[in-house]
CSV table of N, CA and C in Angstrom, one decimal:
chain,number,residue,atom,x,y,z
A,1,MET,N,15.1,-7.1,3.0
A,1,MET,CA,13.8,-6.6,3.4
A,1,MET,C,13.2,-7.5,2.8
A,2,SER,N,11.9,-8.0,3.3
A,2,SER,CA,11.1,-8.9,3.1
A,2,SER,C,10.4,-8.3,1.7
A,3,SER,N,9.8,-9.1,1.4
A,3,SER,CA,9.0,-8.3,-0.4
A,3,SER,C,7.6,-8.1,0.3
A,4,SER,N,6.7,-8.6,1.5
A,4,SER,CA,5.9,-7.8,2.1
A,4,SER,C,5.6,-6.4,2.3
A,5,SER,N,7.2,-6.2,2.8
A,5,SER,CA,7.5,-5.2,3.8
A,5,SER,C,7.7,-4.4,2.6
A,6,SER,N,8.1,-4.2,1.3
A,6,SER,CA,8.0,-3.0,0.5
A,6,SER,C,7.1,-3.0,-0.6
A,7,THR,N,5.8,-3.9,-0.3
A,7,THR,CA,4.9,-3.5,-1.2
A,7,THR,C,4.3,-2.4,-1.2
A,8,ASN,N,3.8,-1.7,0.4
A,8,ASN,CA,3.3,-0.5,0.5
A,8,ASN,C,4.1,0.7,-0.3
A,9,PHE,N,5.2,0.6,0.4
A,9,PHE,CA,5.8,1.9,0.5
A,9,PHE,C,7.0,1.9,-0.1
A,10,GLY,N,7.5,2.6,-1.3
A,10,GLY,CA,8.9,2.7,-1.8
A,10,GLY,C,9.7,3.4,-0.9
A,11,ASP,N,10.9,2.8,-1.0
A,11,ASP,CA,12.3,3.1,0.0
A,11,ASP,C,12.6,4.3,0.0
A,12,TYR,N,12.0,5.8,-0.3
A,12,TYR,CA,12.4,6.8,0.0
A,12,TYR,C,11.4,8.3,0.8
A,13,ALA,N,12.3,9.0,1.3
A,13,ALA,CA,11.0,10.0,2.0
A,13,ALA,C,11.1,11.1,1.0
A,14,VAL,N,10.2,12.3,1.2
A,14,VAL,CA,9.9,13.1,0.2
A,14,VAL,C,9.8,14.5,1.3
A,15,VAL,N,10.5,15.5,1.1
A,15,VAL,CA,10.8,16.6,2.2
A,15,VAL,C,10.5,17.8,1.1
A,16,ILE,N,9.3,18.5,2.1
A,16,ILE,CA,9.3,19.7,1.1
A,16,ILE,C,9.1,21.0,1.9
A,17,PRO,N,9.7,21.6,1.7
A,17,PRO,CA,10.2,22.9,2.4
A,17,PRO,C,8.9,23.7,1.9
A,18,ALA,N,8.3,24.3,2.9
A,18,ALA,CA,6.8,25.4,2.5
A,18,ALA,C,7.2,26.0,3.5
A,19,TYR,N,7.4,27.3,3.2
A,19,TYR,CA,7.5,28.9,3.4
A,19,TYR,C,6.5,29.4,2.7
A,20,ARG,N,5.6,30.1,2.8
A,20,ARG,CA,4.5,30.9,2.6
A,20,ARG,C,3.9,29.8,1.5
A,21,ALA,N,3.7,28.7,1.9
A,21,ALA,CA,3.1,27.4,0.7
A,21,ALA,C,1.7,26.7,0.7
A,22,ALA,N,1.0,27.6,1.5
A,22,ALA,CA,-0.1,27.1,2.4
A,22,ALA,C,-1.3,26.9,0.9
A,23,ALA,N,-1.3,28.2,-0.3
A,23,ALA,CA,-1.6,28.0,-1.4
A,23,ALA,C,-1.3,26.7,-1.6
A,24,THR,N,-0.3,26.3,-1.6
A,24,THR,CA,0.0,24.9,-2.5
A,24,THR,C,0.1,23.6,-1.9
A,25,LEU,N,0.2,23.9,-0.9
A,25,LEU,CA,0.9,22.3,-0.1
A,25,LEU,C,0.3,21.1,-0.1
A,26,ALA,N,-1.8,21.7,0.0
A,26,ALA,CA,-2.3,20.4,-0.3
A,26,ALA,C,-2.3,19.6,-0.9
A,27,ARG,N,-1.8,20.4,-3.1
A,27,ARG,CA,-2.2,19.9,-3.8
A,27,ARG,C,-0.5,19.2,-3.9
A,28,ALA,N,0.5,19.8,-3.4
A,28,ALA,CA,2.2,19.1,-3.3
A,28,ALA,C,1.6,17.6,-2.4
A,29,LEU,N,1.0,17.6,-1.9
A,29,LEU,CA,1.0,16.8,-0.8
A,29,LEU,C,0.1,14.9,-1.4
A,30,ASP,N,-1.3,15.8,-2.4
A,30,ASP,CA,-2.1,15.4,-2.7
A,30,ASP,C,-0.9,14.7,-3.9
A,31,SER,N,-0.1,15.2,-4.8
A,31,SER,CA,0.5,14.6,-5.4
A,31,SER,C,1.1,13.5,-4.7
A,32,VAL,N,2.2,14.2,-3.7
A,32,VAL,CA,2.8,12.9,-3.5
A,32,VAL,C,2.3,11.2,-3.1
A,33,MET,N,1.2,11.7,-2.0
A,33,MET,CA,0.5,10.4,-2.1
A,33,MET,C,-0.1,9.8,-3.1
A,34,ALA,N,-0.3,10.0,-4.0
A,34,ALA,CA,-0.9,9.6,-5.2
A,34,ALA,C,-0.3,8.6,-6.1
A,35,GLN,N,1.4,9.1,-6.2
A,35,GLN,CA,2.3,7.9,-6.5
A,35,GLN,C,2.5,6.7,-6.5
A,36,THR,N,2.3,6.1,-8.1
A,36,THR,CA,2.7,4.5,-7.8
A,36,THR,C,2.9,3.8,-6.6
A,37,LEU,N,3.9,4.2,-6.2
A,37,LEU,CA,4.9,3.6,-5.1
A,37,LEU,C,5.0,4.2,-3.6
A,38,PRO,N,4.3,5.2,-3.3
A,38,PRO,CA,4.4,6.7,-2.0
A,38,PRO,C,5.2,6.3,-1.1
A,39,PRO,N,6.1,7.5,-0.6
A,39,PRO,CA,7.6,7.2,-0.1
A,39,PRO,C,7.2,6.6,1.4
A,40,ARG,N,8.0,5.8,2.1
A,40,ARG,CA,8.1,6.0,3.4
A,40,ARG,C,7.5,6.5,4.4
A,41,GLN,N,7.9,8.2,4.5
A,41,GLN,CA,8.0,9.3,4.8
A,41,GLN,C,7.8,10.4,4.3
A,42,VAL,N,6.5,11.2,4.6
A,42,VAL,CA,7.2,12.6,3.8
A,42,VAL,C,6.9,13.8,5.2
A,43,VAL,N,8.1,14.8,4.5
A,43,VAL,CA,8.1,15.9,6.1
A,43,VAL,C,8.3,16.8,5.2
A,44,VAL,N,7.8,18.0,5.8
A,44,VAL,CA,7.1,18.9,5.8
A,44,VAL,C,8.1,20.1,6.5
A,45,VAL,N,8.5,21.0,6.1
A,45,VAL,CA,9.5,21.6,6.8
A,45,VAL,C,9.0,23.4,7.0
A,46,ASP,N,8.7,23.9,7.8
A,46,ASP,CA,8.0,24.8,8.1
A,46,ASP,C,9.3,26.2,8.5
A,47,ASP,N,9.7,26.7,7.5
A,47,ASP,CA,11.0,27.4,8.2
A,47,ASP,C,10.1,29.1,8.6
A,48,GLY,N,9.9,29.1,9.6
A,48,GLY,CA,9.3,30.3,10.2
A,48,GLY,C,8.1,31.3,9.2
A,49,SER,N,7.2,30.1,8.6
A,49,SER,CA,6.7,31.0,7.4
A,49,SER,C,5.1,31.9,8.5
A,50,PRO,N,5.4,32.9,7.6
A,50,PRO,CA,4.0,33.8,8.4
A,50,PRO,C,2.9,32.8,8.1
A,51,ASP,N,2.9,31.8,7.5
A,51,ASP,CA,1.3,30.9,7.4
A,51,ASP,C,1.5,29.7,7.9
A,52,GLY,N,2.7,29.8,8.8
A,52,GLY,CA,2.8,28.5,9.7
A,52,GLY,C,1.5,27.6,10.3
A,53,GLU,N,0.6,28.6,10.7
A,53,GLU,CA,-0.6,27.8,11.0
A,53,GLU,C,-1.8,27.4,10.0
A,54,ASP,N,-1.6,27.7,8.8
A,54,ASP,CA,-2.3,27.4,7.9
A,54,ASP,C,-1.2,26.3,7.6
A,55,LEU,N,0.1,25.9,7.7
A,55,LEU,CA,0.4,25.2,7.3
A,55,LEU,C,-0.1,23.8,8.2
A,56,ALA,N,0.7,24.4,9.2
A,56,ALA,CA,-0.1,23.0,10.5
A,56,ALA,C,-1.5,21.8,10.1
A,57,ARG,N,-2.6,23.1,9.5
A,57,ARG,CA,-3.7,22.9,9.5
A,57,ARG,C,-4.3,21.7,8.6
A,58,ILE,N,-3.3,22.7,7.6
A,58,ILE,CA,-3.0,21.2,6.2
A,58,ILE,C,-2.6,20.2,6.6
A,59,VAL,N,-1.2,20.3,7.4
A,59,VAL,CA,-0.8,18.6,7.8
A,59,VAL,C,-1.6,17.9,8.3
A,60,ALA,N,-1.9,18.7,9.3
A,60,ALA,CA,-3.8,17.6,10.1
A,60,ALA,C,-3.9,16.8,9.7
A,61,GLY,N,-4.7,17.5,8.6
A,61,GLY,CA,-5.7,16.5,7.4
A,61,GLY,C,-4.7,15.3,7.0
A,62,TYR,N,-3.8,15.0,6.9
A,62,TYR,CA,-2.7,13.8,6.5
A,62,TYR,C,-2.3,13.6,7.6
A,63,ARG,N,-3.3,13.5,8.5
A,63,ARG,CA,-2.5,12.2,10.1
A,63,ARG,C,-1.5,11.2,9.7
A,64,GLY,N,-0.9,11.0,10.7
A,64,GLY,CA,-0.4,9.6,10.5
A,64,GLY,C,0.3,9.3,8.9
A,65,LYS,N,0.2,10.4,8.1
A,65,LYS,CA,1.4,10.6,6.8
A,65,LYS,C,2.1,11.2,6.4
A,66,VAL,N,2.0,12.6,7.3
A,66,VAL,CA,3.0,13.3,7.2
A,66,VAL,C,3.4,13.9,8.5
A,67,VAL,N,4.7,14.3,8.3
A,67,VAL,CA,5.7,14.8,9.7
A,67,VAL,C,5.9,16.9,9.6
A,68,LEU,N,5.2,17.9,10.6
A,68,LEU,CA,5.7,18.8,10.4
A,68,LEU,C,6.6,19.1,11.1
A,69,VAL,N,7.9,19.9,10.6
A,69,VAL,CA,9.2,20.0,11.2
A,69,VAL,C,8.6,21.9,11.4
A,70,ASP,N,8.5,22.3,12.3
A,70,ASP,CA,8.8,23.3,12.8
A,70,ASP,C,9.9,24.1,13.2
A,71,PHE,N,10.5,24.3,11.8
A,71,PHE,CA,12.0,24.9,12.3
A,71,PHE,C,12.6,26.2,12.7
A,72,TRP,N,12.9,26.5,13.9
A,72,TRP,CA,13.3,28.2,14.0
A,72,TRP,C,14.7,28.5,13.7
A,73,THR,N,15.0,29.6,13.4
A,73,THR,CA,16.3,30.4,13.2
A,73,THR,C,15.9,31.4,14.3
A,74,TYR,N,17.2,32.2,14.5
A,74,TYR,CA,17.2,33.5,15.5
A,74,TYR,C,17.6,34.3,14.4
A,75,THR,N,17.2,34.2,13.2
A,75,THR,CA,17.0,35.6,12.4
A,75,THR,C,15.7,35.6,11.6
A,76,CYS,N,14.9,34.5,12.3
A,76,CYS,CA,13.8,34.9,11.7
A,76,CYS,C,12.6,36.0,12.2
A,77,ILE,N,12.1,36.5,11.9
A,77,ILE,CA,11.4,37.5,12.9
A,77,ILE,C,10.5,36.7,13.6
A,78,ASN,N,9.1,36.3,12.7
A,78,ASN,CA,8.3,35.4,13.5
A,78,ASN,C,8.7,34.3,14.6
A,79,CYS,N,10.5,33.8,14.6
A,79,CYS,CA,10.4,32.6,15.6
A,79,CYS,C,10.9,34.2,16.7
A,80,LEU,N,11.9,35.0,16.3
A,80,LEU,CA,11.8,35.9,17.4
A,80,LEU,C,10.5,36.7,18.5
A,81,ASN,N,9.4,36.5,17.5
A,81,ASN,CA,8.2,37.3,18.2
A,81,ASN,C,7.8,36.1,19.1
A,82,ALA,N,7.6,34.9,18.5
A,82,ALA,CA,7.2,33.8,19.3
A,82,ALA,C,8.2,33.4,20.9
A,83,LEU,N,9.6,33.7,21.0
A,83,LEU,CA,10.4,33.2,21.8
A,83,LEU,C,9.6,33.9,23.9
A,84,PRO,N,9.1,34.8,23.7
A,84,PRO,CA,8.9,35.0,24.6
A,84,PRO,C,7.5,34.3,25.0
A,85,SER,N,7.1,33.8,24.4
A,85,SER,CA,5.7,32.8,24.7
A,85,SER,C,6.6,31.3,25.2
A,86,VAL,N,7.4,31.1,24.2
A,86,VAL,CA,8.1,30.0,24.8
A,86,VAL,C,8.8,29.9,25.6
A,87,LYS,N,9.5,31.0,26.1
A,87,LYS,CA,10.0,30.7,27.6
A,87,LYS,C,9.2,30.9,28.8
A,88,SER,N,7.9,31.6,28.7
A,88,SER,CA,6.6,31.5,29.9
A,88,SER,C,6.9,30.0,30.0
A,89,TRP,N,5.9,29.5,28.7
A,89,TRP,CA,5.7,28.3,28.5
A,89,TRP,C,6.6,27.1,29.6
A,90,HIS,N,7.8,27.7,29.1
A,90,HIS,CA,9.1,27.2,29.7
A,90,HIS,C,9.0,27.3,31.1
A,91,GLU,N,8.8,28.5,31.7
A,91,GLU,CA,8.6,28.3,33.4
A,91,GLU,C,7.2,27.7,33.9
A,92,LYS,N,6.4,27.9,33.2
A,92,LYS,CA,5.4,27.3,33.5
A,92,LYS,C,5.0,25.7,33.8
A,93,TYR,N,6.0,25.3,32.9
A,93,TYR,CA,5.2,23.4,32.6
A,93,TYR,C,6.5,22.9,33.0
A,94,LYS,N,8.3,23.1,32.7
A,94,LYS,CA,9.2,23.0,33.2
A,94,LYS,C,9.3,21.5,34.3
A,95,ASP,N,8.7,21.3,34.7
A,95,ASP,CA,8.5,19.7,35.8
A,95,ASP,C,7.3,19.4,35.3
């Protein structure tokens, strides 16, 4: 790797699990971004959190710098409650 490509970012990634984390997520992301050598990639993982919409709004403020992964599980009540809507969207938009 050339020295010019490694001067802006570190050769590491940060993964932040975020379950009920809306109250602290922005502070955590600001801390990550303030590092002397910021990470090449930042991933926030929402594991069916009840505050998922708030997490998405917070991450949207870091557009281009942070990726939000909305991770669903079959044992998550919020995921199970959302499945009828997802199935409906699939039927409507599958083509």
